[in-house]
Amino acid sequence: MPDLDKPHLHQLTVGETFTNLGTRPGGLSPEEAQQRLSRYGPNVLKEPSHYSLIRGFLHQFTHFLAILLWIAAALAFTAEFMKPGEGMATLGWAIVGVIVINAVFAFFQEYKAERAVHALHRLLPARAWVLRSNQPHDVPRSEIVPGDVLVIEEGEQIPADARLIEAAEMRVDISSLTGESQPKRRTAEPVADGHLLDIPNLVFAGTPVLSGRGRAVVFATGMQTEFGKIARLSTSVETDLSPLQKEITKLTRIVAMISLAMGASFFAIGLWTGLGFWISTIFGIGIIAANVPEGLLPTVTLALALGSQRMAKRHALIKQLTSVETLGCTTVICTDKTGTLTENRMRVARFYVDHLEVEVRESCLVIAGRVTSAIEAEEYAPLFDAIIHCHNAKRVRRTDGRLTVTGDPTEVALVE
C-alpha cells in the first residue's frame, strides 16, 4: 500500500513518486484498485445532512413565538370548554390558523432556497480517465483510488489530488481553492518546498485544466483532498440565532411574563370582587390570550418574505428568511472576490485595429460612434476569422447538460 506522505511528494523524482505511492507508470491492476477502494473508500465528498422535510416543517410550529401562540390557543379552548358561548373557541381557531398559515408559507420559502443551494454542489467531474494495467479506462470518479494514474486533457476537471508525472504546457485554474483567478502553470519536475497550493507539480480535485495535457498519480481522494478539507470546514460551522430571532425571542418572553402577570392579577381581582372561582379563571385566561400578539408572527414572516423575493430578482439567494434582517443591518462584508463579486471570467470590452477603438457590446459593435453588427463589419472579418480558428479553447458539455467554453481565460473571452 502507498505511503501517502504528501508533504514531500513534490520533492521526489517521477520514479521515486511511483515507489512512494506503490504504483507503476501503467497504473494499478483492477484487483489492486479494488483493494485500495475497500481500504480508502470512494472518492466522494461527504454530503452535508440533507434538508429534512418533516423536521423543517415541524420547526415552523415549535419556535418560541409559535409555542406562545399554541399556549394562547389552548387557553382559549379551555375557556370555551369551561364556559361555552363566549366566543373563545373562535379566537382559539383563529390563532391556530395563524400558526398553520405562517408555518406553511415560511417552510415553502426556505425549502425553495434549500433546493437551489443543493443544485449548486456540483463542482467535481462525474467520470475520469485512468490507466489500469497499462490500458486507459473511463471510470466513475468515485472509483478513483490513491495510486491511480490519471490521464488529464485540456478542458477537464481534476478528480483527485495528484502528483504530475507528465505535463505539456499545462495550466490550471485553482481559484476555487485560493480565490486567485490567474492560471497557474504546472510541470512534472521536482521542486523545493513552497506553499502546498502553489507547488507546480501538484494538481488538486475540482480544479479545471485550462490548457495542455498530462498524467498524474493520485495521492489523496474524497475528504482527504484539499477540496474535501474546505467542504469539511464549511459543514462544521455552528449556526447561531440571527439578531432578529434573538430580539423576537426576547420580546416573546417579555410578552409572556406580562400576560401571565396580568392574567393572575385579574384572576385575583375577580375573586376579590366576588365573581367566583370559575368566572375569575375564565376572565384571567381571556386576559392572557388577548395579550398574545397573534399578528406578530405573520407580519414578520411576510416582511422577510417580501425582502427575500426582491433580492431573488437581483439573483441573491436567501437560504433562511431571518437572514434578510441580518443582511439589512450589515455594515462590512468580508468575502473572496473571485466567483462571488466577480464571475471569474474575462470579457472583451473593446479592441483596437488600425488606430481605431472598437467597443464590444452584447450583440453589436460601436465603431467611431456608429452602432453595427459583427456580421456587417466586413472590414474586421479577417480578425474575427483568426479569433475563431487560432485558439485552443474547447466547448464542453457540463454535468447539467449546458455547453461551456474552457481553456485559457483570454482565449475563452475572445471565443465567447
Tab-separated table of C-alpha atoms in Angstrom:
chain	number	residue	atom	x	y	z
A	1	MET	CA	0.000	0.000	0.000
A	2	PRO	CA	1.215	3.549	-0.682
A	3	ASP	CA	2.912	5.653	1.950
A	4	LEU	CA	0.802	8.730	1.050
A	5	ASP	CA	3.382	11.033	2.610
A	6	LYS	CA	2.001	14.104	0.867
A	7	PRO	CA	4.267	16.791	2.405
A	8	HIS	CA	7.340	15.739	0.383
A	9	LEU	CA	5.887	14.225	-2.812
A	10	HIS	CA	6.762	17.355	-4.780
A	11	GLN	CA	10.458	16.877	-3.972
A	12	LEU	CA	10.619	13.352	-5.431
A	13	THR	CA	11.537	12.354	-8.952
A	14	VAL	CA	8.926	10.599	-11.077
A	15	GLY	CA	10.423	7.186	-10.298
A	16	GLU	CA	10.512	7.906	-6.572
A	17	THR	CA	6.906	9.067	-6.754
A	18	PHE	CA	5.792	5.718	-8.184
A	19	THR	CA	7.688	3.898	-5.438
A	20	ASN	CA	6.298	6.121	-2.700
A	21	LEU	CA	2.703	5.639	-3.863
A	22	GLY	CA	3.093	1.927	-4.589
A	23	THR	CA	2.147	2.083	-8.244
A	24	ARG	CA	3.623	1.863	-11.774
A	25	PRO	CA	3.676	4.017	-14.942
A	26	GLY	CA	0.963	1.764	-16.400
A	27	GLY	CA	-1.249	2.221	-13.368
A	28	LEU	CA	-2.769	-0.236	-10.923
A	29	SER	CA	-4.310	-3.546	-11.841
A	30	PRO	CA	-8.107	-3.837	-11.437
A	31	GLU	CA	-7.554	-6.086	-8.417
A	32	GLU	CA	-5.225	-3.573	-6.733
A	33	ALA	CA	-7.659	-0.757	-7.450
A	34	GLN	CA	-10.490	-2.724	-5.831
A	35	GLN	CA	-8.378	-3.433	-2.734
A	36	ARG	CA	-7.489	0.225	-2.344
A	37	LEU	CA	-11.096	1.243	-2.867
A	38	SER	CA	-12.038	-1.009	0.052
A	39	ARG	CA	-9.262	0.471	2.192
A	40	TYR	CA	-9.520	4.187	1.407
A	41	GLY	CA	-13.192	4.391	0.489
A	42	PRO	CA	-14.857	6.029	-2.520
A	43	ASN	CA	-13.600	9.292	-3.956
A	44	VAL	CA	-16.623	11.360	-2.958
A	45	LEU	CA	-17.223	14.305	-0.680
A	46	LYS	CA	-19.289	13.644	2.394
A	47	GLU	CA	-22.679	15.129	1.689
A	48	PRO	CA	-23.983	17.562	4.304
A	49	SER	CA	-27.059	16.385	6.144
A	50	HIS	CA	-29.945	16.682	3.739
A	51	TYR	CA	-32.788	19.029	4.439
A	52	SER	CA	-35.458	17.021	6.258
A	53	LEU	CA	-38.902	17.983	5.036
A	54	ILE	CA	-40.570	16.770	8.222
A	55	ARG	CA	-38.023	18.414	10.531
A	56	GLY	CA	-38.100	21.680	8.586
A	57	PHE	CA	-41.897	21.765	8.623
A	58	LEU	CA	-42.162	20.918	12.338
A	59	HIS	CA	-39.626	23.623	13.188
A	60	GLN	CA	-42.090	26.237	11.976
A	61	PHE	CA	-44.516	25.059	14.691
A	62	THR	CA	-42.038	24.822	17.566
A	63	HIS	CA	-40.055	28.061	17.738
A	64	PHE	CA	-40.614	30.268	20.781
A	65	LEU	CA	-43.248	32.623	19.355
A	66	ALA	CA	-45.195	29.725	17.829
A	67	ILE	CA	-45.184	27.944	21.205
A	68	LEU	CA	-46.588	31.073	22.847
A	69	LEU	CA	-49.375	31.150	20.264
A	70	TRP	CA	-50.100	27.442	20.866
A	71	ILE	CA	-50.435	28.167	24.584
A	72	ALA	CA	-52.772	31.070	23.837
A	73	ALA	CA	-54.920	28.840	21.601
A	74	ALA	CA	-55.027	26.131	24.284
A	75	LEU	CA	-56.107	28.671	26.897
A	76	ALA	CA	-58.824	29.963	24.574
A	77	PHE	CA	-60.196	26.441	24.012
A	78	THR	CA	-60.012	25.791	27.768
A	79	ALA	CA	-62.027	28.922	28.466
A	80	GLU	CA	-64.618	27.887	25.860
A	81	PHE	CA	-64.864	24.444	27.463
A	82	MET	CA	-65.373	25.938	30.916
A	83	LYS	CA	-67.945	28.497	29.759
A	84	PRO	CA	-69.335	27.887	26.252
A	85	GLY	CA	-70.766	30.633	24.108
A	86	GLU	CA	-68.273	33.367	24.952
A	87	GLY	CA	-66.547	33.226	21.548
A	88	MET	CA	-63.250	31.911	22.912
A	89	ALA	CA	-63.328	28.927	20.529
A	90	THR	CA	-63.355	31.324	17.577
A	91	LEU	CA	-60.295	33.063	18.988
A	92	GLY	CA	-58.586	29.702	19.504
A	93	TRP	CA	-59.207	28.567	15.935
A	94	ALA	CA	-58.066	31.943	14.612
A	95	ILE	CA	-54.759	31.588	16.465
A	96	VAL	CA	-54.301	28.023	15.169
A	97	GLY	CA	-54.998	29.267	11.633
A	98	VAL	CA	-52.353	31.972	12.003
A	99	ILE	CA	-49.787	29.387	13.143
A	100	VAL	CA	-50.541	26.932	10.322
A	101	ILE	CA	-50.657	29.501	7.503
A	102	ASN	CA	-47.435	31.134	8.693
A	103	ALA	CA	-45.687	27.752	9.044
A	104	VAL	CA	-46.645	26.624	5.541
A	105	PHE	CA	-45.572	29.925	3.996
A	106	ALA	CA	-42.208	30.099	5.813
A	107	PHE	CA	-41.475	26.414	5.125
A	108	PHE	CA	-42.170	26.835	1.399
A	109	GLN	CA	-39.808	29.821	1.152
A	110	GLU	CA	-36.928	28.061	2.931
A	111	TYR	CA	-37.485	24.781	1.063
A	112	LYS	CA	-37.162	26.523	-2.313
A	113	ALA	CA	-33.898	28.117	-1.183
A	114	GLU	CA	-32.592	24.777	0.133
A	115	ARG	CA	-33.229	23.076	-3.213
A	116	ALA	CA	-31.420	25.871	-5.033
A	117	VAL	CA	-28.419	25.550	-2.703
A	118	HIS	CA	-28.166	21.777	-3.247
A	119	ALA	CA	-28.224	22.368	-7.012
A	120	LEU	CA	-25.005	24.384	-6.662
A	121	HIS	CA	-22.976	21.482	-5.185
A	122	ARG	CA	-21.713	20.057	-8.482
A	123	LEU	CA	-18.059	21.004	-8.938
A	124	LEU	CA	-16.332	17.642	-9.398
A	125	PRO	CA	-16.500	15.643	-12.652
A	126	ALA	CA	-18.660	12.510	-12.789
A	127	ARG	CA	-16.075	10.340	-14.631
A	128	ALA	CA	-12.361	10.409	-15.416
A	129	TRP	CA	-9.755	8.549	-17.471
A	130	VAL	CA	-7.193	6.439	-15.600
A	131	LEU	CA	-4.619	3.826	-16.567
A	132	ARG	CA	-5.348	0.321	-15.305
A	133	SER	CA	-2.872	-2.413	-16.293
A	134	ASN	CA	-1.411	-0.011	-18.890
A	135	GLN	CA	-4.816	0.468	-20.554
A	136	PRO	CA	-6.928	3.655	-20.395
A	137	HIS	CA	-10.257	3.198	-18.616
A	138	ASP	CA	-13.159	5.615	-18.280
A	139	VAL	CA	-14.184	5.103	-14.646
A	140	PRO	CA	-16.621	6.829	-12.281
A	141	ARG	CA	-14.970	9.485	-10.159
A	142	SER	CA	-15.992	7.607	-7.019
A	143	GLU	CA	-13.814	4.603	-8.003
A	144	ILE	CA	-10.540	6.541	-8.285
A	145	VAL	CA	-8.051	5.483	-5.586
A	146	PRO	CA	-4.587	6.575	-4.374
A	147	GLY	CA	-2.012	5.211	-6.816
A	148	ASP	CA	-4.224	5.553	-9.897
A	149	VAL	CA	-2.562	7.224	-12.891
A	150	LEU	CA	-4.826	9.973	-14.251
A	151	VAL	CA	-4.897	10.847	-17.957
A	152	ILE	CA	-5.544	14.592	-17.977
A	153	GLU	CA	-6.693	16.554	-21.032
A	154	GLU	CA	-7.427	20.214	-21.626
A	155	GLY	CA	-10.929	21.240	-20.549
A	156	GLU	CA	-11.291	18.508	-17.934
A	157	GLN	CA	-11.544	18.875	-14.175
A	158	ILE	CA	-9.093	17.148	-11.871
A	159	PRO	CA	-10.974	14.380	-9.989
A	160	ALA	CA	-8.494	13.959	-7.084
A	161	ASP	CA	-5.308	15.443	-5.633
A	162	ALA	CA	-2.377	14.110	-7.661
A	163	ARG	CA	1.354	14.465	-8.385
A	164	LEU	CA	2.145	15.191	-12.033
A	165	ILE	CA	4.453	12.747	-13.809
A	166	GLU	CA	3.966	14.262	-17.286
A	167	ALA	CA	2.905	17.789	-18.220
A	168	ALA	CA	2.793	19.517	-21.594
A	169	GLU	CA	2.063	23.259	-21.490
A	170	MET	CA	-0.398	22.639	-18.675
A	171	ARG	CA	-2.182	25.486	-16.918
A	172	VAL	CA	-4.877	25.043	-14.301
A	173	ASP	CA	-7.391	27.287	-12.574
A	174	ILE	CA	-7.165	26.902	-8.788
A	175	SER	CA	-9.420	29.850	-7.955
A	176	SER	CA	-11.901	27.512	-6.250
A	177	LEU	CA	-9.195	26.822	-3.639
A	178	THR	CA	-7.267	30.097	-3.467
A	179	GLY	CA	-9.549	32.748	-4.948
A	180	GLU	CA	-6.789	33.736	-7.379
A	181	SER	CA	-8.120	33.691	-10.942
A	182	GLN	CA	-4.733	33.852	-12.691
A	183	PRO	CA	-3.987	30.490	-14.425
A	184	LYS	CA	-1.185	28.514	-12.803
A	185	ARG	CA	1.476	26.726	-14.857
A	186	ARG	CA	2.084	23.076	-13.973
A	187	THR	CA	5.162	20.907	-14.527
A	188	ALA	CA	6.271	17.385	-13.625
A	189	GLU	CA	9.746	18.413	-12.408
A	190	PRO	CA	10.674	18.029	-8.711
A	191	VAL	CA	10.641	21.333	-6.830
A	192	ALA	CA	11.761	22.635	-3.451
A	193	ASP	CA	9.394	23.462	-0.622
A	194	GLY	CA	6.627	26.009	-1.055
A	195	HIS	CA	3.015	26.650	-0.189
A	196	LEU	CA	1.092	23.471	-0.970
A	197	LEU	CA	-1.374	25.028	-3.431
A	198	ASP	CA	1.405	26.886	-5.268
A	199	ILE	CA	3.638	23.845	-5.843
A	200	PRO	CA	3.765	23.470	-9.664
A	201	ASN	CA	3.886	19.654	-9.845
A	202	LEU	CA	0.712	19.097	-7.821
A	203	VAL	CA	-2.870	19.292	-9.100
A	204	PHE	CA	-5.965	19.335	-6.940
A	205	ALA	CA	-9.500	17.976	-7.079
A	206	GLY	CA	-12.150	20.283	-8.503
A	207	THR	CA	-9.736	22.482	-10.477
A	208	PRO	CA	-10.170	22.719	-14.278
A	209	VAL	CA	-7.343	22.299	-16.787
A	210	LEU	CA	-7.321	25.428	-18.936
A	211	SER	CA	-4.667	24.298	-21.388
A	212	GLY	CA	-2.228	21.471	-22.048
A	213	ARG	CA	-2.342	17.838	-21.007
A	214	GLY	CA	-0.528	15.444	-18.740
A	215	ARG	CA	-0.567	12.443	-16.446
A	216	ALA	CA	-0.569	12.367	-12.662
A	217	VAL	CA	-0.513	9.867	-9.799
A	218	VAL	CA	-3.320	10.229	-7.256
A	219	PHE	CA	-2.224	10.667	-3.632
A	220	ALA	CA	-5.466	11.826	-1.958
A	221	THR	CA	-9.152	11.174	-2.611
A	222	GLY	CA	-12.502	12.160	-1.155
A	223	MET	CA	-12.454	14.122	2.090
A	224	GLN	CA	-8.629	13.842	2.253
A	225	THR	CA	-8.236	16.203	-0.720
A	226	GLU	CA	-7.778	19.948	-0.295
A	227	PHE	CA	-11.266	20.385	-1.716
A	228	GLY	CA	-12.560	17.915	0.873
A	229	LYS	CA	-10.938	19.883	3.689
A	230	ILE	CA	-12.788	23.003	2.571
A	231	ALA	CA	-16.031	21.013	2.415
A	232	ARG	CA	-15.420	19.708	5.949
A	233	LEU	CA	-14.864	23.235	7.264
A	234	SER	CA	-17.997	24.543	5.562
A	235	THR	CA	-20.186	21.802	7.069
A	236	SER	CA	-18.764	22.125	10.599
A	237	VAL	CA	-19.697	25.775	11.091
A	238	GLU	CA	-22.053	26.214	14.029
A	239	THR	CA	-25.024	28.453	13.360
A	240	ASP	CA	-26.315	30.978	15.876
A	241	LEU	CA	-29.608	32.796	16.157
A	242	SER	CA	-29.874	35.871	13.972
A	243	PRO	CA	-30.272	39.290	15.655
A	244	LEU	CA	-33.947	39.308	14.657
A	245	GLN	CA	-34.536	35.867	16.176
A	246	LYS	CA	-32.864	36.967	19.402
A	247	GLU	CA	-34.988	40.117	19.580
A	248	ILE	CA	-38.225	38.241	18.845
A	249	THR	CA	-37.371	35.629	21.487
A	250	LYS	CA	-36.666	38.397	23.997
A	251	LEU	CA	-39.919	40.183	23.101
A	252	THR	CA	-41.888	36.944	23.329
A	253	ARG	CA	-40.589	36.248	26.822
A	254	ILE	CA	-41.463	39.766	27.949
A	255	VAL	CA	-44.976	39.459	26.482
A	256	ALA	CA	-45.409	36.046	28.111
A	257	MET	CA	-44.406	37.368	31.538
A	258	ILE	CA	-46.651	40.431	31.211
A	259	SER	CA	-49.569	38.271	30.029
A	260	LEU	CA	-49.179	35.840	32.925
A	261	ALA	CA	-48.855	38.700	35.414
A	262	MET	CA	-51.966	40.433	34.065
A	263	GLY	CA	-53.916	37.176	33.953
A	264	ALA	CA	-53.001	36.371	37.550
A	265	SER	CA	-53.822	39.933	38.625
A	266	PHE	CA	-57.267	39.920	37.015
A	267	PHE	CA	-57.927	36.444	38.409
A	268	ALA	CA	-57.176	37.788	41.896
A	269	ILE	CA	-59.294	40.887	41.277
A	270	GLY	CA	-62.177	38.682	40.155
A	271	LEU	CA	-62.002	36.622	43.326
A	272	TRP	CA	-61.730	39.789	45.456
A	273	THR	CA	-64.835	41.305	43.847
A	274	GLY	CA	-66.816	38.096	44.366
A	275	LEU	CA	-67.060	36.842	40.742
A	276	GLY	CA	-66.416	33.256	41.778
A	277	PHE	CA	-63.541	30.888	41.042
A	278	TRP	CA	-64.535	29.637	37.565
A	279	ILE	CA	-65.610	33.014	36.236
A	280	SER	CA	-62.402	34.576	37.565
A	281	THR	CA	-60.388	31.771	35.937
A	282	ILE	CA	-62.053	32.348	32.548
A	283	PHE	CA	-61.528	36.080	32.960
A	284	GLY	CA	-57.796	35.567	33.654
A	285	ILE	CA	-57.408	33.161	30.711
A	286	GLY	CA	-59.081	35.660	28.399
A	287	ILE	CA	-56.687	38.388	29.509
A	288	ILE	CA	-53.671	36.129	28.856
A	289	ALA	CA	-54.919	35.099	25.390
A	290	ALA	CA	-55.777	38.683	24.465
A	291	ASN	CA	-52.246	39.863	25.271
A	292	VAL	CA	-50.585	37.369	22.921
A	293	PRO	CA	-49.529	39.196	19.692
A	294	GLU	CA	-51.154	36.850	17.154
A	295	GLY	CA	-50.332	39.184	14.288
A	296	LEU	CA	-46.618	39.470	15.049
A	297	LEU	CA	-45.606	36.117	13.551
A	298	PRO	CA	-47.300	36.511	10.124
A	299	THR	CA	-46.263	40.171	9.948
A	300	VAL	CA	-42.577	39.359	10.466
A	301	THR	CA	-42.698	36.383	8.086
A	302	LEU	CA	-44.426	38.386	5.344
A	303	ALA	CA	-41.976	41.279	5.653
A	304	LEU	CA	-38.980	38.946	5.432
A	305	ALA	CA	-40.520	37.027	2.524
A	306	LEU	CA	-41.055	40.240	0.562
A	307	GLY	CA	-37.416	41.161	1.148
A	308	SER	CA	-36.334	37.688	0.040
A	309	GLN	CA	-38.378	37.936	-3.167
A	310	ARG	CA	-36.905	41.334	-4.009
A	311	MET	CA	-33.384	40.017	-3.520
A	312	ALA	CA	-34.180	36.926	-5.606
A	313	LYS	CA	-34.999	39.241	-8.518
A	314	ARG	CA	-31.426	40.533	-8.178
A	315	HIS	CA	-30.074	36.945	-8.224
A	316	ALA	CA	-29.371	36.814	-4.457
A	317	LEU	CA	-30.328	33.502	-2.848
A	318	ILE	CA	-31.673	33.709	0.727
A	319	LYS	CA	-31.490	30.304	2.409
A	320	GLN	CA	-33.214	31.381	5.646
A	321	LEU	CA	-35.775	34.163	5.887
A	322	THR	CA	-34.249	35.537	9.090
A	323	SER	CA	-31.030	36.226	7.168
A	324	VAL	CA	-32.787	39.086	5.356
A	325	GLU	CA	-32.859	41.209	8.512
A	326	THR	CA	-29.269	40.251	9.352
A	327	LEU	CA	-28.117	41.392	5.920
A	328	GLY	CA	-30.076	44.616	6.340
A	329	CYS	CA	-28.018	45.633	9.381
A	330	THR	CA	-24.668	44.504	7.932
A	331	THR	CA	-22.046	47.238	7.574
A	332	VAL	CA	-18.997	45.263	6.376
A	333	ILE	CA	-18.851	42.042	4.323
A	334	CYS	CA	-15.534	40.157	4.171
A	335	THR	CA	-15.635	37.807	1.193
A	336	ASP	CA	-13.450	36.413	-1.544
A	337	LYS	CA	-13.853	38.471	-4.717
A	338	THR	CA	-13.323	35.769	-7.328
A	339	GLY	CA	-16.517	33.991	-8.318
A	340	THR	CA	-18.620	35.967	-5.827
A	341	LEU	CA	-18.422	39.680	-6.549
A	342	THR	CA	-16.974	38.794	-9.940
A	343	GLU	CA	-17.764	35.921	-12.316
A	344	ASN	CA	-14.158	34.676	-12.577
A	345	ARG	CA	-14.409	35.187	-16.346
A	346	MET	CA	-12.953	37.791	-18.686
A	347	ARG	CA	-14.916	39.508	-21.437
A	348	VAL	CA	-13.796	41.582	-24.405
A	349	ALA	CA	-14.799	45.208	-23.788
A	350	ARG	CA	-13.016	46.876	-26.729
A	351	PHE	CA	-10.261	46.248	-29.252
A	352	TYR	CA	-8.010	48.436	-31.362
A	353	VAL	CA	-7.446	47.991	-35.100
A	354	ASP	CA	-5.534	50.439	-37.300
A	355	HIS	CA	-5.504	53.091	-34.525
A	356	LEU	CA	-9.286	52.847	-34.207
A	357	GLU	CA	-11.060	51.868	-30.985
A	358	VAL	CA	-13.990	49.462	-31.358
A	359	GLU	CA	-16.326	48.939	-28.399
A	360	VAL	CA	-17.819	45.470	-27.995
A	361	ARG	CA	-21.360	45.273	-26.667
A	362	GLU	CA	-23.605	42.274	-26.102
A	363	SER	CA	-24.882	41.970	-29.674
A	364	CYS	CA	-23.172	44.727	-31.627
A	365	LEU	CA	-20.036	46.807	-32.188
A	366	VAL	CA	-19.630	50.555	-31.756
A	367	ILE	CA	-17.157	51.939	-34.304
A	368	ALA	CA	-16.474	55.683	-34.046
A	369	GLY	CA	-19.914	56.207	-32.547
A	370	ARG	CA	-21.629	54.089	-35.219
A	371	VAL	CA	-23.511	51.003	-33.996
A	372	THR	CA	-23.238	47.962	-36.268
A	373	SER	CA	-23.396	44.183	-36.029
A	374	ALA	CA	-20.306	41.986	-36.238
A	375	ILE	CA	-21.631	40.492	-39.494
A	376	GLU	CA	-21.944	43.912	-41.142
A	377	ALA	CA	-18.435	44.973	-40.079
A	378	GLU	CA	-16.801	43.298	-43.087
A	379	GLU	CA	-13.506	45.145	-42.647
A	380	TYR	CA	-12.934	43.157	-39.442
A	381	ALA	CA	-13.783	39.773	-40.960
A	382	PRO	CA	-10.098	38.645	-41.112
A	383	LEU	CA	-9.733	39.466	-37.405
A	384	PHE	CA	-12.848	37.504	-36.457
A	385	ASP	CA	-11.755	34.614	-38.675
A	386	ALA	CA	-8.375	34.489	-36.911
A	387	ILE	CA	-10.063	34.502	-33.497
A	388	ILE	CA	-12.338	31.622	-34.490
A	389	HIS	CA	-9.563	29.402	-35.844
A	390	CYS	CA	-6.464	30.312	-33.810
A	391	HIS	CA	-7.182	29.157	-30.279
A	392	ASN	CA	-7.071	26.087	-28.043
A	393	ALA	CA	-10.354	26.710	-26.229
A	394	LYS	CA	-12.897	23.902	-26.250
A	395	ARG	CA	-16.633	23.636	-25.957
A	396	VAL	CA	-17.555	21.004	-23.391
A	397	ARG	CA	-20.868	19.822	-22.007
A	398	ARG	CA	-21.216	20.228	-18.267
A	399	THR	CA	-22.882	17.721	-15.945
A	400	ASP	CA	-26.091	19.784	-16.055
A	401	GLY	CA	-26.202	19.439	-19.874
A	402	ARG	CA	-25.219	23.018	-20.728
A	403	LEU	CA	-22.365	23.851	-23.120
A	404	THR	CA	-19.496	25.970	-21.837
A	405	VAL	CA	-16.141	27.129	-23.219
A	406	THR	CA	-12.991	26.106	-21.335
A	407	GLY	CA	-9.345	26.952	-21.842
A	408	ASP	CA	-7.086	29.949	-21.389
A	409	PRO	CA	-9.199	32.823	-19.943
A	410	THR	CA	-8.115	35.241	-22.688
A	411	GLU	CA	-8.955	32.779	-25.472
A	412	VAL	CA	-12.287	31.926	-23.814
A	413	ALA	CA	-13.175	35.627	-23.735
A	414	LEU	CA	-12.318	36.009	-27.431
A	415	VAL	CA	-14.293	32.923	-28.498
A	416	GLU	CA	-17.357	33.802	-26.448
